[in-house]
Short mmCIF file of C-alpha atoms and ligand atoms in Angstrom, two decimals:
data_model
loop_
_atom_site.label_atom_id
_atom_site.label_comp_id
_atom_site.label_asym_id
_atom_site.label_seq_id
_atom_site.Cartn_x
_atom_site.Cartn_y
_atom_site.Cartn_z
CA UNK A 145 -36.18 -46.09 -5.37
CA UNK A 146 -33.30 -47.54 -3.36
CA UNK A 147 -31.18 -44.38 -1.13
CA UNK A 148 -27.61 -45.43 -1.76
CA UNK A 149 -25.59 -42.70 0.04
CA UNK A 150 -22.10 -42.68 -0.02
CA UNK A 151 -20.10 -43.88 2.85
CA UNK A 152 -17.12 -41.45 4.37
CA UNK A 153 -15.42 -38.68 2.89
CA UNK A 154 -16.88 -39.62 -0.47
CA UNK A 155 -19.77 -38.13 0.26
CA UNK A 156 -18.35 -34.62 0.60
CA UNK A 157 -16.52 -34.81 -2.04
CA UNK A 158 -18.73 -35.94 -4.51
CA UNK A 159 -21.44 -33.28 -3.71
CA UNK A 160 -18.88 -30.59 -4.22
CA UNK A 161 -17.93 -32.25 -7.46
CA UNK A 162 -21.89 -32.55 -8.38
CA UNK A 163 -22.09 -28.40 -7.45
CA UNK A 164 -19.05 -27.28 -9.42
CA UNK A 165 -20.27 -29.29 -12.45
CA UNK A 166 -23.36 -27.63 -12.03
CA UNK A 167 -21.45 -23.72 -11.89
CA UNK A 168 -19.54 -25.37 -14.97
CA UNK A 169 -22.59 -26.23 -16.98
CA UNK A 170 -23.89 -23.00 -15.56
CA UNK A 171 -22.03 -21.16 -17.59
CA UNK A 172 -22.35 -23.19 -20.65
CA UNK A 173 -26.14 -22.49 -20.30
CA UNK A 174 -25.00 -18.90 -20.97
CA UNK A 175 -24.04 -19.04 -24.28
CA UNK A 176 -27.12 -20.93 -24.60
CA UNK A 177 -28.89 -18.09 -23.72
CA UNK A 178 -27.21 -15.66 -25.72
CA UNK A 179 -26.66 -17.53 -28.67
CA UNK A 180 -29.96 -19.91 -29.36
CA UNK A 181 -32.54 -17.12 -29.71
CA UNK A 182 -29.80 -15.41 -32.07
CA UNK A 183 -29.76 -18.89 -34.28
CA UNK A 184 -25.93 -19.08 -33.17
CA UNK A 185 -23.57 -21.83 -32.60
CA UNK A 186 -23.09 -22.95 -29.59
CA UNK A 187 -20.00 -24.58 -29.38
CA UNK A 188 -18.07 -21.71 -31.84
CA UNK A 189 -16.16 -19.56 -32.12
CA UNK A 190 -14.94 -18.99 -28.03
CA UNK A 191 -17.00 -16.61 -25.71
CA UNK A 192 -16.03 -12.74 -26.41
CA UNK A 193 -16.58 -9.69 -24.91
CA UNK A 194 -19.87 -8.33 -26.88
CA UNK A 195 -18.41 -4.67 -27.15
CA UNK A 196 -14.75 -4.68 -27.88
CA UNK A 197 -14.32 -8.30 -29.10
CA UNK A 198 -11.85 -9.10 -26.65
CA UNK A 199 -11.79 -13.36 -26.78
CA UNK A 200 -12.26 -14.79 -22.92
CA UNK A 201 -9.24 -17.06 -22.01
CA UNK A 202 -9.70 -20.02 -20.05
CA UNK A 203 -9.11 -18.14 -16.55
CA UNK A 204 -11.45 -15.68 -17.77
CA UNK A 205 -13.89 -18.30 -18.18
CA UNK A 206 -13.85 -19.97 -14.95
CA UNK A 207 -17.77 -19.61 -12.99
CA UNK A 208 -18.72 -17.06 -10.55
CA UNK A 209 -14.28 -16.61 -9.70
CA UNK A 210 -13.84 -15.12 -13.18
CA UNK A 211 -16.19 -12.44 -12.51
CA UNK A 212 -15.48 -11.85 -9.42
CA UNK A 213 -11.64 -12.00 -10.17
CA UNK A 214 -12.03 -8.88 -13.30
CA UNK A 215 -14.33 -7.36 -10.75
CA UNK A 216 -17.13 -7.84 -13.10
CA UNK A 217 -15.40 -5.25 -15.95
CA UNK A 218 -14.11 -6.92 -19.63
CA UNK A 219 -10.28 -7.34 -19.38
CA UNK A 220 -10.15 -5.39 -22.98
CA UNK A 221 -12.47 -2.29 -22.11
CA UNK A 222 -13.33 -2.41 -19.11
CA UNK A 223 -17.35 -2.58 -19.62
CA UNK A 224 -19.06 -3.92 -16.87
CA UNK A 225 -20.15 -7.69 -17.32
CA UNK A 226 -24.00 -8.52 -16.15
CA UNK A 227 -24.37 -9.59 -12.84
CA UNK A 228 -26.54 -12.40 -14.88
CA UNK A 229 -23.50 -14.48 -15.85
CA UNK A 230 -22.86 -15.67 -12.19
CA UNK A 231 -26.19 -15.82 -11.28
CA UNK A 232 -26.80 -18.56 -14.00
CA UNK A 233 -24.06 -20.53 -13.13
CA UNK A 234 -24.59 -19.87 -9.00
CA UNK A 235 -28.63 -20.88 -9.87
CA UNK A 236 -27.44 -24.02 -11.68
CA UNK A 237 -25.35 -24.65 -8.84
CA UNK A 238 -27.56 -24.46 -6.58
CA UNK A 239 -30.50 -26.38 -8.58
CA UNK A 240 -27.71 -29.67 -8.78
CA UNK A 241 -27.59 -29.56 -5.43
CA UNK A 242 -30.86 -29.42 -4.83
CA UNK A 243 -31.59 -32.68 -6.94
CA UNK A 244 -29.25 -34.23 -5.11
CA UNK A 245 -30.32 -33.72 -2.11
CA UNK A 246 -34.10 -34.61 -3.34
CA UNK A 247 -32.91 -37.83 -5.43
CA UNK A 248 -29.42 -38.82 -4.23
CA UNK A 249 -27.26 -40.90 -5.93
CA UNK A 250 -29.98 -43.29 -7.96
CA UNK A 251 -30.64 -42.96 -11.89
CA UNK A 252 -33.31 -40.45 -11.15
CA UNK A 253 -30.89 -37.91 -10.55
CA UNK A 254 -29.88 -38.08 -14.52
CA UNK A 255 -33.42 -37.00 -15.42
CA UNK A 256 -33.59 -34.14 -12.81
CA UNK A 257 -30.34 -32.59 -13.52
CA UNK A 258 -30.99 -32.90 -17.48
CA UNK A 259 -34.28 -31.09 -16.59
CA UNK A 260 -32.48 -28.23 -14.77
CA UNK A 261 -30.24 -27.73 -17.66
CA UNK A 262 -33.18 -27.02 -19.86
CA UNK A 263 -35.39 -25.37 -17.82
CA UNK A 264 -32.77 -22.42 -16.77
CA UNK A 265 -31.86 -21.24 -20.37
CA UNK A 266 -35.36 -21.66 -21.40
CA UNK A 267 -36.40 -19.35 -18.69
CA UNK A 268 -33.91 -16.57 -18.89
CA UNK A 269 -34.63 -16.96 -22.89
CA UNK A 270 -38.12 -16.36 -22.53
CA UNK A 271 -37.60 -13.35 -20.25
CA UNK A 272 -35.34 -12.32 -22.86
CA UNK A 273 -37.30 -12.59 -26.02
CA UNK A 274 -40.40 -13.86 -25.30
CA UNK A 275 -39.87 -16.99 -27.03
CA UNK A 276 -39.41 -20.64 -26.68
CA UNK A 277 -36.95 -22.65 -28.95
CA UNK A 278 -38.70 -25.52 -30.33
CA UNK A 279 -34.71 -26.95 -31.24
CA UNK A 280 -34.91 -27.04 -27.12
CA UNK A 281 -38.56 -27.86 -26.15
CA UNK A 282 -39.15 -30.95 -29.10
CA UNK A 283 -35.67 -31.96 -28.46
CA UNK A 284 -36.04 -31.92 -24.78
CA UNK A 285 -39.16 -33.62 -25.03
CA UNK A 286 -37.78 -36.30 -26.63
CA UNK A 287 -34.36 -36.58 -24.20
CA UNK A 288 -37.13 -36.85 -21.26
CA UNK A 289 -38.52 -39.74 -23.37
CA UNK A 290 -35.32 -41.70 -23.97
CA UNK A 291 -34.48 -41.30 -19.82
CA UNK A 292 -37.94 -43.03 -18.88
CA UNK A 293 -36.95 -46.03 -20.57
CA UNK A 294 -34.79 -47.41 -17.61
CA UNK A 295 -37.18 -46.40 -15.37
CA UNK A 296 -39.39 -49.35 -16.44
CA UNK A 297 -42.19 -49.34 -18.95
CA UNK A 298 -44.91 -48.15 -16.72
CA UNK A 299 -42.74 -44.43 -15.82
CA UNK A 300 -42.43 -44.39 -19.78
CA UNK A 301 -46.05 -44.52 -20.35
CA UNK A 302 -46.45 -42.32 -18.01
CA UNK A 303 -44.20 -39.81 -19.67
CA UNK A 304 -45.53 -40.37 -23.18
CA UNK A 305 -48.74 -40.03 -22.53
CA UNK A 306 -47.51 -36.83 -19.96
CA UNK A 307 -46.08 -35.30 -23.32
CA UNK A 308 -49.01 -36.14 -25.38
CA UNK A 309 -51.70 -35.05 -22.59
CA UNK A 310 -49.75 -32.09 -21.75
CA UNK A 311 -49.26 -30.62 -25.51
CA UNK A 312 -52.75 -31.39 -26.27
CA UNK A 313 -54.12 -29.57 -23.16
CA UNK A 314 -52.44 -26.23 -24.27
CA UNK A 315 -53.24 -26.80 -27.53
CA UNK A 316 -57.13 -26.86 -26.87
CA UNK A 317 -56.46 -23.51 -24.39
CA UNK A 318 -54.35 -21.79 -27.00
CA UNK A 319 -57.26 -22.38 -29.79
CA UNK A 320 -59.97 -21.72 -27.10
CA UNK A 321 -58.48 -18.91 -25.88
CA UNK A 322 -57.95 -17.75 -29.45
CA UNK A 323 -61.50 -17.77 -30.51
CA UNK A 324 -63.17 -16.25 -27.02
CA UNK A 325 -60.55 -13.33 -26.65
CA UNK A 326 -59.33 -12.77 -30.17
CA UNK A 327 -56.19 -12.71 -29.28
CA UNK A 328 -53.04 -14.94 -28.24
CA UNK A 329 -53.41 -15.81 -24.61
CA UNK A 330 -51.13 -18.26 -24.62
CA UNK A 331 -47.65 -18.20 -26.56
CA UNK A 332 -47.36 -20.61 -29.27
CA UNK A 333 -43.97 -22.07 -27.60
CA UNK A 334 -46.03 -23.00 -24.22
CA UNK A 335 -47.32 -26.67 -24.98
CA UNK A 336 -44.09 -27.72 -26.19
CA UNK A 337 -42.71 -26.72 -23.26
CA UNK A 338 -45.47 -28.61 -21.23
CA UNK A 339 -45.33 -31.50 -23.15
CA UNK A 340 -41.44 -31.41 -22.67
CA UNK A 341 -42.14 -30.71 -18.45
CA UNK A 342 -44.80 -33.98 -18.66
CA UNK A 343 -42.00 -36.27 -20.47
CA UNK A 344 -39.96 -35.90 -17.43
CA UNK A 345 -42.77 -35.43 -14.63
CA UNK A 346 -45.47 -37.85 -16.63
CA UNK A 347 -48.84 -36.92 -16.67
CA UNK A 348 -49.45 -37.27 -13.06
CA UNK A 349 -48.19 -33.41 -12.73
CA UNK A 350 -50.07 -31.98 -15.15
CA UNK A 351 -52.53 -30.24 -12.90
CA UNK A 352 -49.78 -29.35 -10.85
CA UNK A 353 -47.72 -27.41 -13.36
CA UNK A 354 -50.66 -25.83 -14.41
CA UNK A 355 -52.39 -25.27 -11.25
CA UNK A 356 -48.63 -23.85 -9.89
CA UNK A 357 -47.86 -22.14 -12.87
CA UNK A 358 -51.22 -20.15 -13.29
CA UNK A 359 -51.54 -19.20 -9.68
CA UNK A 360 -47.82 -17.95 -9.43
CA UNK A 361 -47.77 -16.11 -12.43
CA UNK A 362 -50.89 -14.15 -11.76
CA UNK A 363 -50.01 -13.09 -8.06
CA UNK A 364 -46.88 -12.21 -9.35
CA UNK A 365 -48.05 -10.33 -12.44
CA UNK A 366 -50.71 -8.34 -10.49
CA UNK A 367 -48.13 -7.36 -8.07
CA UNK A 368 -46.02 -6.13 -10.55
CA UNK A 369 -48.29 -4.04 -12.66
CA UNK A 370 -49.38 -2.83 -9.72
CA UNK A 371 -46.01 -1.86 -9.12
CA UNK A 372 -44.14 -0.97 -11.88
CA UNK A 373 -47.09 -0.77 -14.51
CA UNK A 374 -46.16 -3.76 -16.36
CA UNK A 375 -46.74 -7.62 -15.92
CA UNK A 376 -43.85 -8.97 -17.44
CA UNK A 377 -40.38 -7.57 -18.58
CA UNK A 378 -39.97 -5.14 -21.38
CA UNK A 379 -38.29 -7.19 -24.96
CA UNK A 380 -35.29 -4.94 -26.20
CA UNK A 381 -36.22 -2.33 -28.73
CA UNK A 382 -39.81 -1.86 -28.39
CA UNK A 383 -41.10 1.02 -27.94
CA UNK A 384 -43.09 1.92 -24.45
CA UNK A 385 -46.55 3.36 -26.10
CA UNK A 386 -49.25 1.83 -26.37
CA UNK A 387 -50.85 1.08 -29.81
CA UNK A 388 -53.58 3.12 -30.43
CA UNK A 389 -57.50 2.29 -31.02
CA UNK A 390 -58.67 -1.09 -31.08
CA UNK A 391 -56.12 -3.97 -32.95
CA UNK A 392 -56.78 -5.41 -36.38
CA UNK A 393 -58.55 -8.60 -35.91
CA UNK A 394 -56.73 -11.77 -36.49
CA UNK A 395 -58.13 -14.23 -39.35
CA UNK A 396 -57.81 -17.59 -39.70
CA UNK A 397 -57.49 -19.12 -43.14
CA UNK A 398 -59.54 -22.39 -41.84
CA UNK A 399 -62.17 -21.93 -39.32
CA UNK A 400 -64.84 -24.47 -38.48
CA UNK A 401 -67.27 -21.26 -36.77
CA UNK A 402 -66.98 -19.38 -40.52
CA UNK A 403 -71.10 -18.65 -41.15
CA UNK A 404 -72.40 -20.36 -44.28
CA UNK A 405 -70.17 -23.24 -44.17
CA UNK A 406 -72.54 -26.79 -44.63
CA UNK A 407 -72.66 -28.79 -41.98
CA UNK A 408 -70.12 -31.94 -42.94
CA UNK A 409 -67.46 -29.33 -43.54
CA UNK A 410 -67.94 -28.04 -40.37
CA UNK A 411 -67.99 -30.92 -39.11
CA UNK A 412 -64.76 -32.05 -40.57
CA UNK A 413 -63.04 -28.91 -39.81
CA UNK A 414 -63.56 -29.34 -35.99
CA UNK A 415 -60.87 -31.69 -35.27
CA UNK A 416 -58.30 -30.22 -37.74
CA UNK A 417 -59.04 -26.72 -36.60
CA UNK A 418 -58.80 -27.82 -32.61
CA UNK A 419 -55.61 -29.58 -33.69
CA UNK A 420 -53.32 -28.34 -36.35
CA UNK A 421 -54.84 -24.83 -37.23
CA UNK A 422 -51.93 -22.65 -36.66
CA UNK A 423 -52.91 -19.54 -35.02
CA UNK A 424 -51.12 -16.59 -35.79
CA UNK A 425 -49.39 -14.81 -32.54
CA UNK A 426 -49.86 -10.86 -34.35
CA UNK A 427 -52.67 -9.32 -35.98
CA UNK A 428 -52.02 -9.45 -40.36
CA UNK A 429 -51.12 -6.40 -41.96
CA UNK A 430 -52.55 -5.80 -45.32
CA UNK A 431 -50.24 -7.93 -46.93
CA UNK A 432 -51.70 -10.43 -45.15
CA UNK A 433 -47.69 -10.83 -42.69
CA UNK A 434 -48.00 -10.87 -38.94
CA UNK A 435 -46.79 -7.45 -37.99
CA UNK A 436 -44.45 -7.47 -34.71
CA UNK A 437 -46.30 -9.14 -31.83
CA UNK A 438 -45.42 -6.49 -29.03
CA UNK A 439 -46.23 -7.47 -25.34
CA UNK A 440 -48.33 -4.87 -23.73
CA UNK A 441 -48.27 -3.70 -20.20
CA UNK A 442 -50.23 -6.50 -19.39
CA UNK A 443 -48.86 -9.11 -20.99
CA UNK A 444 -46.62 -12.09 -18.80
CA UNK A 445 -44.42 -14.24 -20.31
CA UNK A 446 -45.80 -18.01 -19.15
CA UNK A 447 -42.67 -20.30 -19.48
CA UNK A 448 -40.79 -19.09 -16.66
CA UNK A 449 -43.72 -19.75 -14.52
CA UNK A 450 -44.38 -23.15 -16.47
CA UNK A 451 -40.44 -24.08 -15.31
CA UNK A 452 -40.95 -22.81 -12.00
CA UNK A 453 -44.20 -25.13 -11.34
CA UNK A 454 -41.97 -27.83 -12.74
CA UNK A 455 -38.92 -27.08 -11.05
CA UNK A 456 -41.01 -27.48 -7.59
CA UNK A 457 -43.17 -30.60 -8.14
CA UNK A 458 -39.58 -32.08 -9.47
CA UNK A 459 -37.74 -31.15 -6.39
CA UNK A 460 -40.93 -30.41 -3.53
CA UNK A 461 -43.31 -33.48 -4.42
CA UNK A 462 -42.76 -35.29 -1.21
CA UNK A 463 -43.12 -32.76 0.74
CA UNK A 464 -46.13 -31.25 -1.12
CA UNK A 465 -47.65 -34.74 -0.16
CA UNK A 466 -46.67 -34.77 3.45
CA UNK A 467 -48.27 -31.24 4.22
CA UNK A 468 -51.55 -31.25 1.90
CA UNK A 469 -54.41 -33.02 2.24
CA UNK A 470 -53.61 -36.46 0.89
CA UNK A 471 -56.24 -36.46 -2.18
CA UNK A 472 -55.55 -32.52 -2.94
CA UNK A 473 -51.51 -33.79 -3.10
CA UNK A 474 -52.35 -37.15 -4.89
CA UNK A 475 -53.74 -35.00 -7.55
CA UNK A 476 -51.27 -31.97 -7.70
CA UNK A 477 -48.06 -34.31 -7.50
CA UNK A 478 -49.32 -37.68 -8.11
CA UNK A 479 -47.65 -39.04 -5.12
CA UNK A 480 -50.00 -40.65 -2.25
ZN1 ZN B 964 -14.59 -5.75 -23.82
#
């Protein structure tokens, strides 16, 4: 990677160009997030106020000054607007300039900031609703893909593999998990989301993500049951109490353990079952539909931690391999 830093007041300015596209984009990553998990366009009709209707002009569009401008009330009725909306665009901001300052201005920097801009919505969606959008993990898996291609063919089998590795990795936890705790212990939108993380950050972070994301996520959780009595946040309109006696148990409609099966049928059922058997993320009613999956107390949402770990072995790898122990930091961030 060659540093080609800008000579004179171009520097400056640039940067400050790079950050307020990032507050821009920011803010488009806010419709994302209210609009995707909704099924929503994105691009119409123009932002409006979600209580009165009131349609957002340009100036009342503007990152973090808009909001800080109406003195964070609707123009129309005065509600108060969610301290959220600058956040998003500040962290976005902020997250540009960090890639910057971690890649400068080479073609690696396209990658990293294209990561960002998936890896914020995805997070605040998942805190949100609990889910991942596969229209944003597949396709963002693929986007990773496409940008490896200039980096030369060895980065792009990196990634490839990375994506394949990655997705298959979850996969095998998701079914494993499955079948030891009879019940979903990993969301069903995790591995694309890995697989999407390892097309940008190749399979050489793997371990890293996970390792990072794991470790995180349970300090974090523990703290925060211990705290507020629940692990992760709350999804809108569910109630607080706990279901009562022990949960249906989930069925699969192909299962390779099934007693009395002969043994060839087992045996070909092992592979498709590890692979493809969808598992279903709620206990069947008696119609044989998944009822509501409902988080309990101690449930954590994973893909905000799975960004996170990405987000630092994107921006903190060379560091990570200047202060750890050169073979623990070869493996974690796959730089010597
Ligand atoms: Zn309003």
């Amino acid at each position: 990677m060659t540093q080609t830093s800008l000579p004179g007041l171009f520097g400056p300015i640039f940067t400050l160009f790079l950050v307020v596209l990032g507050l821009c984009v920011g803010s488009f990553l806010n419709v994302v997030i209210a609009r995707v998990p909704a099924g929503q366009s994105i691009v119409h009709p123009r932002s409006r106020c979600p209580r009165c209707g009131h349609e957002l002009s340009w100036y009342e569009n503007i990152p973090l000054v808009s909001w800080l401008a109406l003195r964070a009330r609707c123009r129309g009725c005065k509600t108060p607007i969610s301290a959220r909306y600058p956040l998003v665009e500040l962290l976005t901001g902020l997250l540009y300039f960090a890639c910057l300052r971690r890649f400068d201005w080479t073609y690696e920097l396209v990658p990293a900031l294209v990561l960002v801009s998936l890896l914020v919505p995805l997070t605040f969606i998942d805190l949100d609703h609990w889910i991942l959008p596969l229209s944003m993990t597949v396709s963002g898996t693929l986007v990773g893909l496409v940008l490896a291609v200039p980096r030369g063919m060895d980065f792009f089998r990196d990634a490839a593999l990375g994506a394949a590795v990655g997705f298959l990795t979850f996969r095998l936890m998701e079914y494993v998990g499955w079948k030891v705790f009879k019940k979903e212990a990993l969301g069903a939108g995790d591995k694309y989301l890995v697989a999407m993380l390892c097309a940008f950050l190749t399979w050489r972070a793997l371990l890293g993500i996970l390792l990072f994301a794991s470790m995180q996520g349970a300090v974090v959780g523990i703290l925060m049951l211990l705290a507020t009595g629940r692990a992760g946040p709350r999804t809108e309109g569910v109630p607080e109490e706990e279901p009562e006696g022990e949960p249906p148990p989930l069925t699969m409609t192909w299962d390779f353990t099934r007693p009395g099966l002969p043994l060839w049928k087992r045996l070909v059922l092992v592979p498709f079952c590890l692979l493809f058997q969808p598992i279903p993320d709620a206990p069947l009613d008696e119609e044989g539909q998944e009822e509501d999956w409902v988080p309990d107390r101690t449930s954590i949402p994973f893909g905000p931690w799975l960004a996170l770990a990405g987000l630092e072995l994107l921006l903190l790898s060379p560091w990570l391999a200047r202060v750890l122990p050169a073979d623990i930091a070869l493996m974690l961030t796959g730089l010597a």
